[in-house]
mmCIF file of C-alpha atoms in Angstrom:
data_model
loop_
_atom_site.group_PDB
_atom_site.id
_atom_site.type_symbol
_atom_site.label_atom_id
_atom_site.label_comp_id
_atom_site.label_asym_id
_atom_site.label_seq_id
_atom_site.Cartn_x
_atom_site.Cartn_y
_atom_site.Cartn_z
ATOM 1 C CA MET A 514 -0.577 14.849 -13.640
ATOM 2 C CA ALA A 515 -0.659 16.033 -9.705
ATOM 3 C CA GLU A 516 2.212 15.123 -7.644
ATOM 4 C CA PRO A 517 1.307 11.540 -5.829
ATOM 5 C CA GLU A 518 -0.255 11.888 -2.065
ATOM 6 C CA PHE A 519 1.362 8.841 -1.777
ATOM 7 C CA THR A 520 4.616 6.854 -3.122
ATOM 8 C CA ALA A 521 6.057 3.556 -1.551
ATOM 9 C CA THR A 522 8.808 1.504 -3.739
ATOM 10 C CA GLY A 523 10.645 -1.690 -2.858
ATOM 11 C CA VAL A 524 6.906 -3.067 -1.738
ATOM 12 C CA ARG A 525 6.176 -6.590 -1.276
ATOM 13 C CA ILE A 526 2.737 -7.554 -2.970
ATOM 14 C CA GLY A 527 0.972 -10.772 -1.670
ATOM 15 C CA LYS A 528 -2.319 -12.121 -2.549
ATOM 16 C CA ARG A 529 -3.335 -14.817 0.181
ATOM 17 C CA LEU A 530 -0.220 -16.994 0.406
ATOM 18 C CA ARG A 531 1.124 -16.103 -3.121
ATOM 19 C CA SER A 532 3.727 -13.540 -3.864
ATOM 20 C CA LEU A 533 2.704 -10.875 -6.680
ATOM 21 C CA THR A 534 5.974 -9.045 -6.837
ATOM 22 C CA ARG A 535 9.230 -8.563 -4.238
ATOM 23 C CA ALA A 536 9.817 -5.226 -5.482
ATOM 24 C CA GLY A 537 6.518 -3.580 -6.295
ATOM 25 C CA GLN A 538 5.069 -0.152 -6.258
ATOM 26 C CA VAL A 539 2.256 1.439 -4.183
ATOM 27 C CA ARG A 540 1.004 4.542 -5.436
ATOM 28 C CA ILE A 541 -2.598 7.199 -3.986
ATOM 29 C CA SER A 542 -2.431 9.599 -6.744
ATOM 30 C CA ASP A 543 -5.702 11.638 -7.942
ATOM 31 C CA GLY A 544 -7.812 9.724 -5.781
ATOM 32 C CA ARG A 545 -6.632 6.622 -7.175
ATOM 33 C CA LEU A 546 -5.034 3.791 -5.179
ATOM 34 C CA GLN A 547 -2.371 1.934 -7.839
ATOM 35 C CA LEU A 548 -0.350 -1.432 -7.053
ATOM 36 C CA LEU A 549 1.974 -1.985 -9.510
ATOM 37 C CA THR A 550 4.680 -4.362 -9.798
ATOM 38 C CA SER A 551 8.708 -3.495 -10.218
ATOM 39 C CA TYR A 552 8.257 -2.916 -13.754
ATOM 40 C CA GLY A 553 5.382 -0.769 -13.144
ATOM 41 C CA SER A 554 2.532 -2.955 -14.516
ATOM 42 C CA GLU A 555 -0.839 -2.483 -12.970
ATOM 43 C CA ILE A 556 -1.599 -5.364 -10.550
ATOM 44 C CA ASP A 557 -4.952 -3.574 -9.423
ATOM 45 C CA SER A 558 -6.272 -0.054 -8.657
ATOM 46 C CA ALA A 559 -9.187 1.778 -7.783
ATOM 47 C CA PRO A 560 -10.720 5.056 -6.002
ATOM 48 C CA VAL A 561 -9.355 5.251 -2.956
ATOM 49 C CA GLN A 562 -13.150 5.734 -1.101
ATOM 50 C CA ALA A 563 -13.667 1.970 -2.252
ATOM 51 C CA VAL A 564 -10.447 0.784 -0.634
ATOM 52 C CA ARG A 565 -10.075 -0.427 2.552
ATOM 53 C CA ALA A 566 -6.669 -0.632 4.337
ATOM 54 C CA SER A 567 -6.184 -2.144 7.669
ATOM 55 C CA LYS A 568 -3.068 -3.542 9.900
ATOM 56 C CA PRO A 569 -3.228 -7.281 10.550
ATOM 57 C CA TRP A 570 -3.529 -8.736 14.049
ATOM 58 C CA PHE A 571 -0.176 -9.433 15.548
ATOM 59 C CA ALA A 572 1.965 -8.162 12.696
ATOM 60 C CA THR A 573 5.189 -6.477 12.611
ATOM 61 C CA ASP A 574 4.968 -2.645 11.757
ATOM 62 C CA ASP A 575 5.875 -3.376 8.024
ATOM 63 C CA LYS A 576 2.739 -5.444 7.194
ATOM 64 C CA ALA A 577 -0.744 -3.957 5.840
ATOM 65 C CA LEU A 578 -3.927 -5.037 4.263
ATOM 66 C CA ALA A 579 -5.611 -3.418 1.361
ATOM 67 C CA ASP A 580 -8.977 -4.437 0.060
ATOM 68 C CA VAL A 581 -9.144 -3.881 -3.723
ATOM 69 C CA ASN A 582 -11.770 -4.633 -5.888
ATOM 70 C CA GLY A 583 -13.050 -7.101 -3.785
ATOM 71 C CA THR A 584 -8.964 -8.854 -3.465
ATOM 72 C CA ARG A 585 -7.413 -8.998 -0.020
ATOM 73 C CA TYR A 586 -3.489 -7.604 -0.704
ATOM 74 C CA SER A 587 -0.940 -8.399 1.943
ATOM 75 C CA LEU A 588 1.662 -5.175 1.322
ATOM 76 C CA THR A 589 5.182 -5.426 3.389
ATOM 77 C CA LEU A 590 6.395 -1.865 3.840
ATOM 78 C CA GLY A 591 9.286 -0.440 5.467
ATOM 79 C CA ASP A 592 9.242 -1.190 9.359
ATOM 80 C CA HIS A 593 10.080 2.452 10.034
ATOM 81 C CA ASP A 594 9.500 5.738 8.213
ATOM 82 C CA PRO A 595 13.200 6.557 6.255
ATOM 83 C CA ALA A 596 14.959 9.760 7.038
ATOM 84 C CA PRO A 597 14.376 13.182 5.580
ATOM 85 C CA GLY A 598 15.952 12.804 2.558
ATOM 86 C CA GLU A 599 17.010 9.068 2.376
ATOM 87 C CA PRO A 600 15.567 6.275 0.297
ATOM 88 C CA GLY A 601 13.395 3.404 1.273
ATOM 89 C CA PRO A 602 9.671 2.717 1.828
ATOM 90 C CA PRO A 603 7.311 4.512 4.413
ATOM 91 C CA ALA A 604 6.022 2.178 7.355
ATOM 92 C CA ALA A 605 2.463 0.527 6.788
ATOM 93 C CA ARG A 606 0.896 3.319 9.200
ATOM 94 C CA ARG A 607 1.744 6.177 6.801
ATOM 95 C CA PHE A 608 0.182 4.278 4.119
ATOM 96 C CA ILE A 609 -3.103 3.408 6.195
ATOM 97 C CA GLU A 610 -3.133 7.447 6.838
ATOM 98 C CA ALA A 611 -2.859 8.339 3.257
ATOM 99 C CA VAL A 612 -5.477 5.817 1.972
ATOM 100 C CA ARG A 613 -7.618 7.492 4.981
ATOM 101 C CA LYS A 614 -6.747 10.889 4.127
ATOM 102 C CA ALA A 615 -7.711 10.658 0.709
ATOM 103 C CA ALA A 616 -10.777 8.920 0.760
ATOM 104 C CA GLY A 617 -11.776 11.882 3.301
ATOM 105 C CA ARG A 618 -12.086 9.515 6.549
ATOM 106 C CA LYS A 619 -11.583 10.674 9.616
ATOM 107 C CA GLY A 620 -9.031 7.936 11.431
#
């Protein structure tokens, strides 16, 4: 299995007004986006070309939206990228860029 192109841990994943996990994981690997619980169980996954990632209006820098298989998930990542070598979730902006890059979109 290849090295993941993007990984974020400690991500709050929600669907509508319901929180699915507070410490989930978002992974982009082998052309697929995976949303995982803190225990590693899959919440949802799809080919990156079918995923739409965006930033909600009037939201802080740590929020992102991901449309996966027709379901909109709200993601709360870190509000800033961690320093090199430091643990912590990357900013939502990096997640959106990673989805676009993995799908081969400019943006």
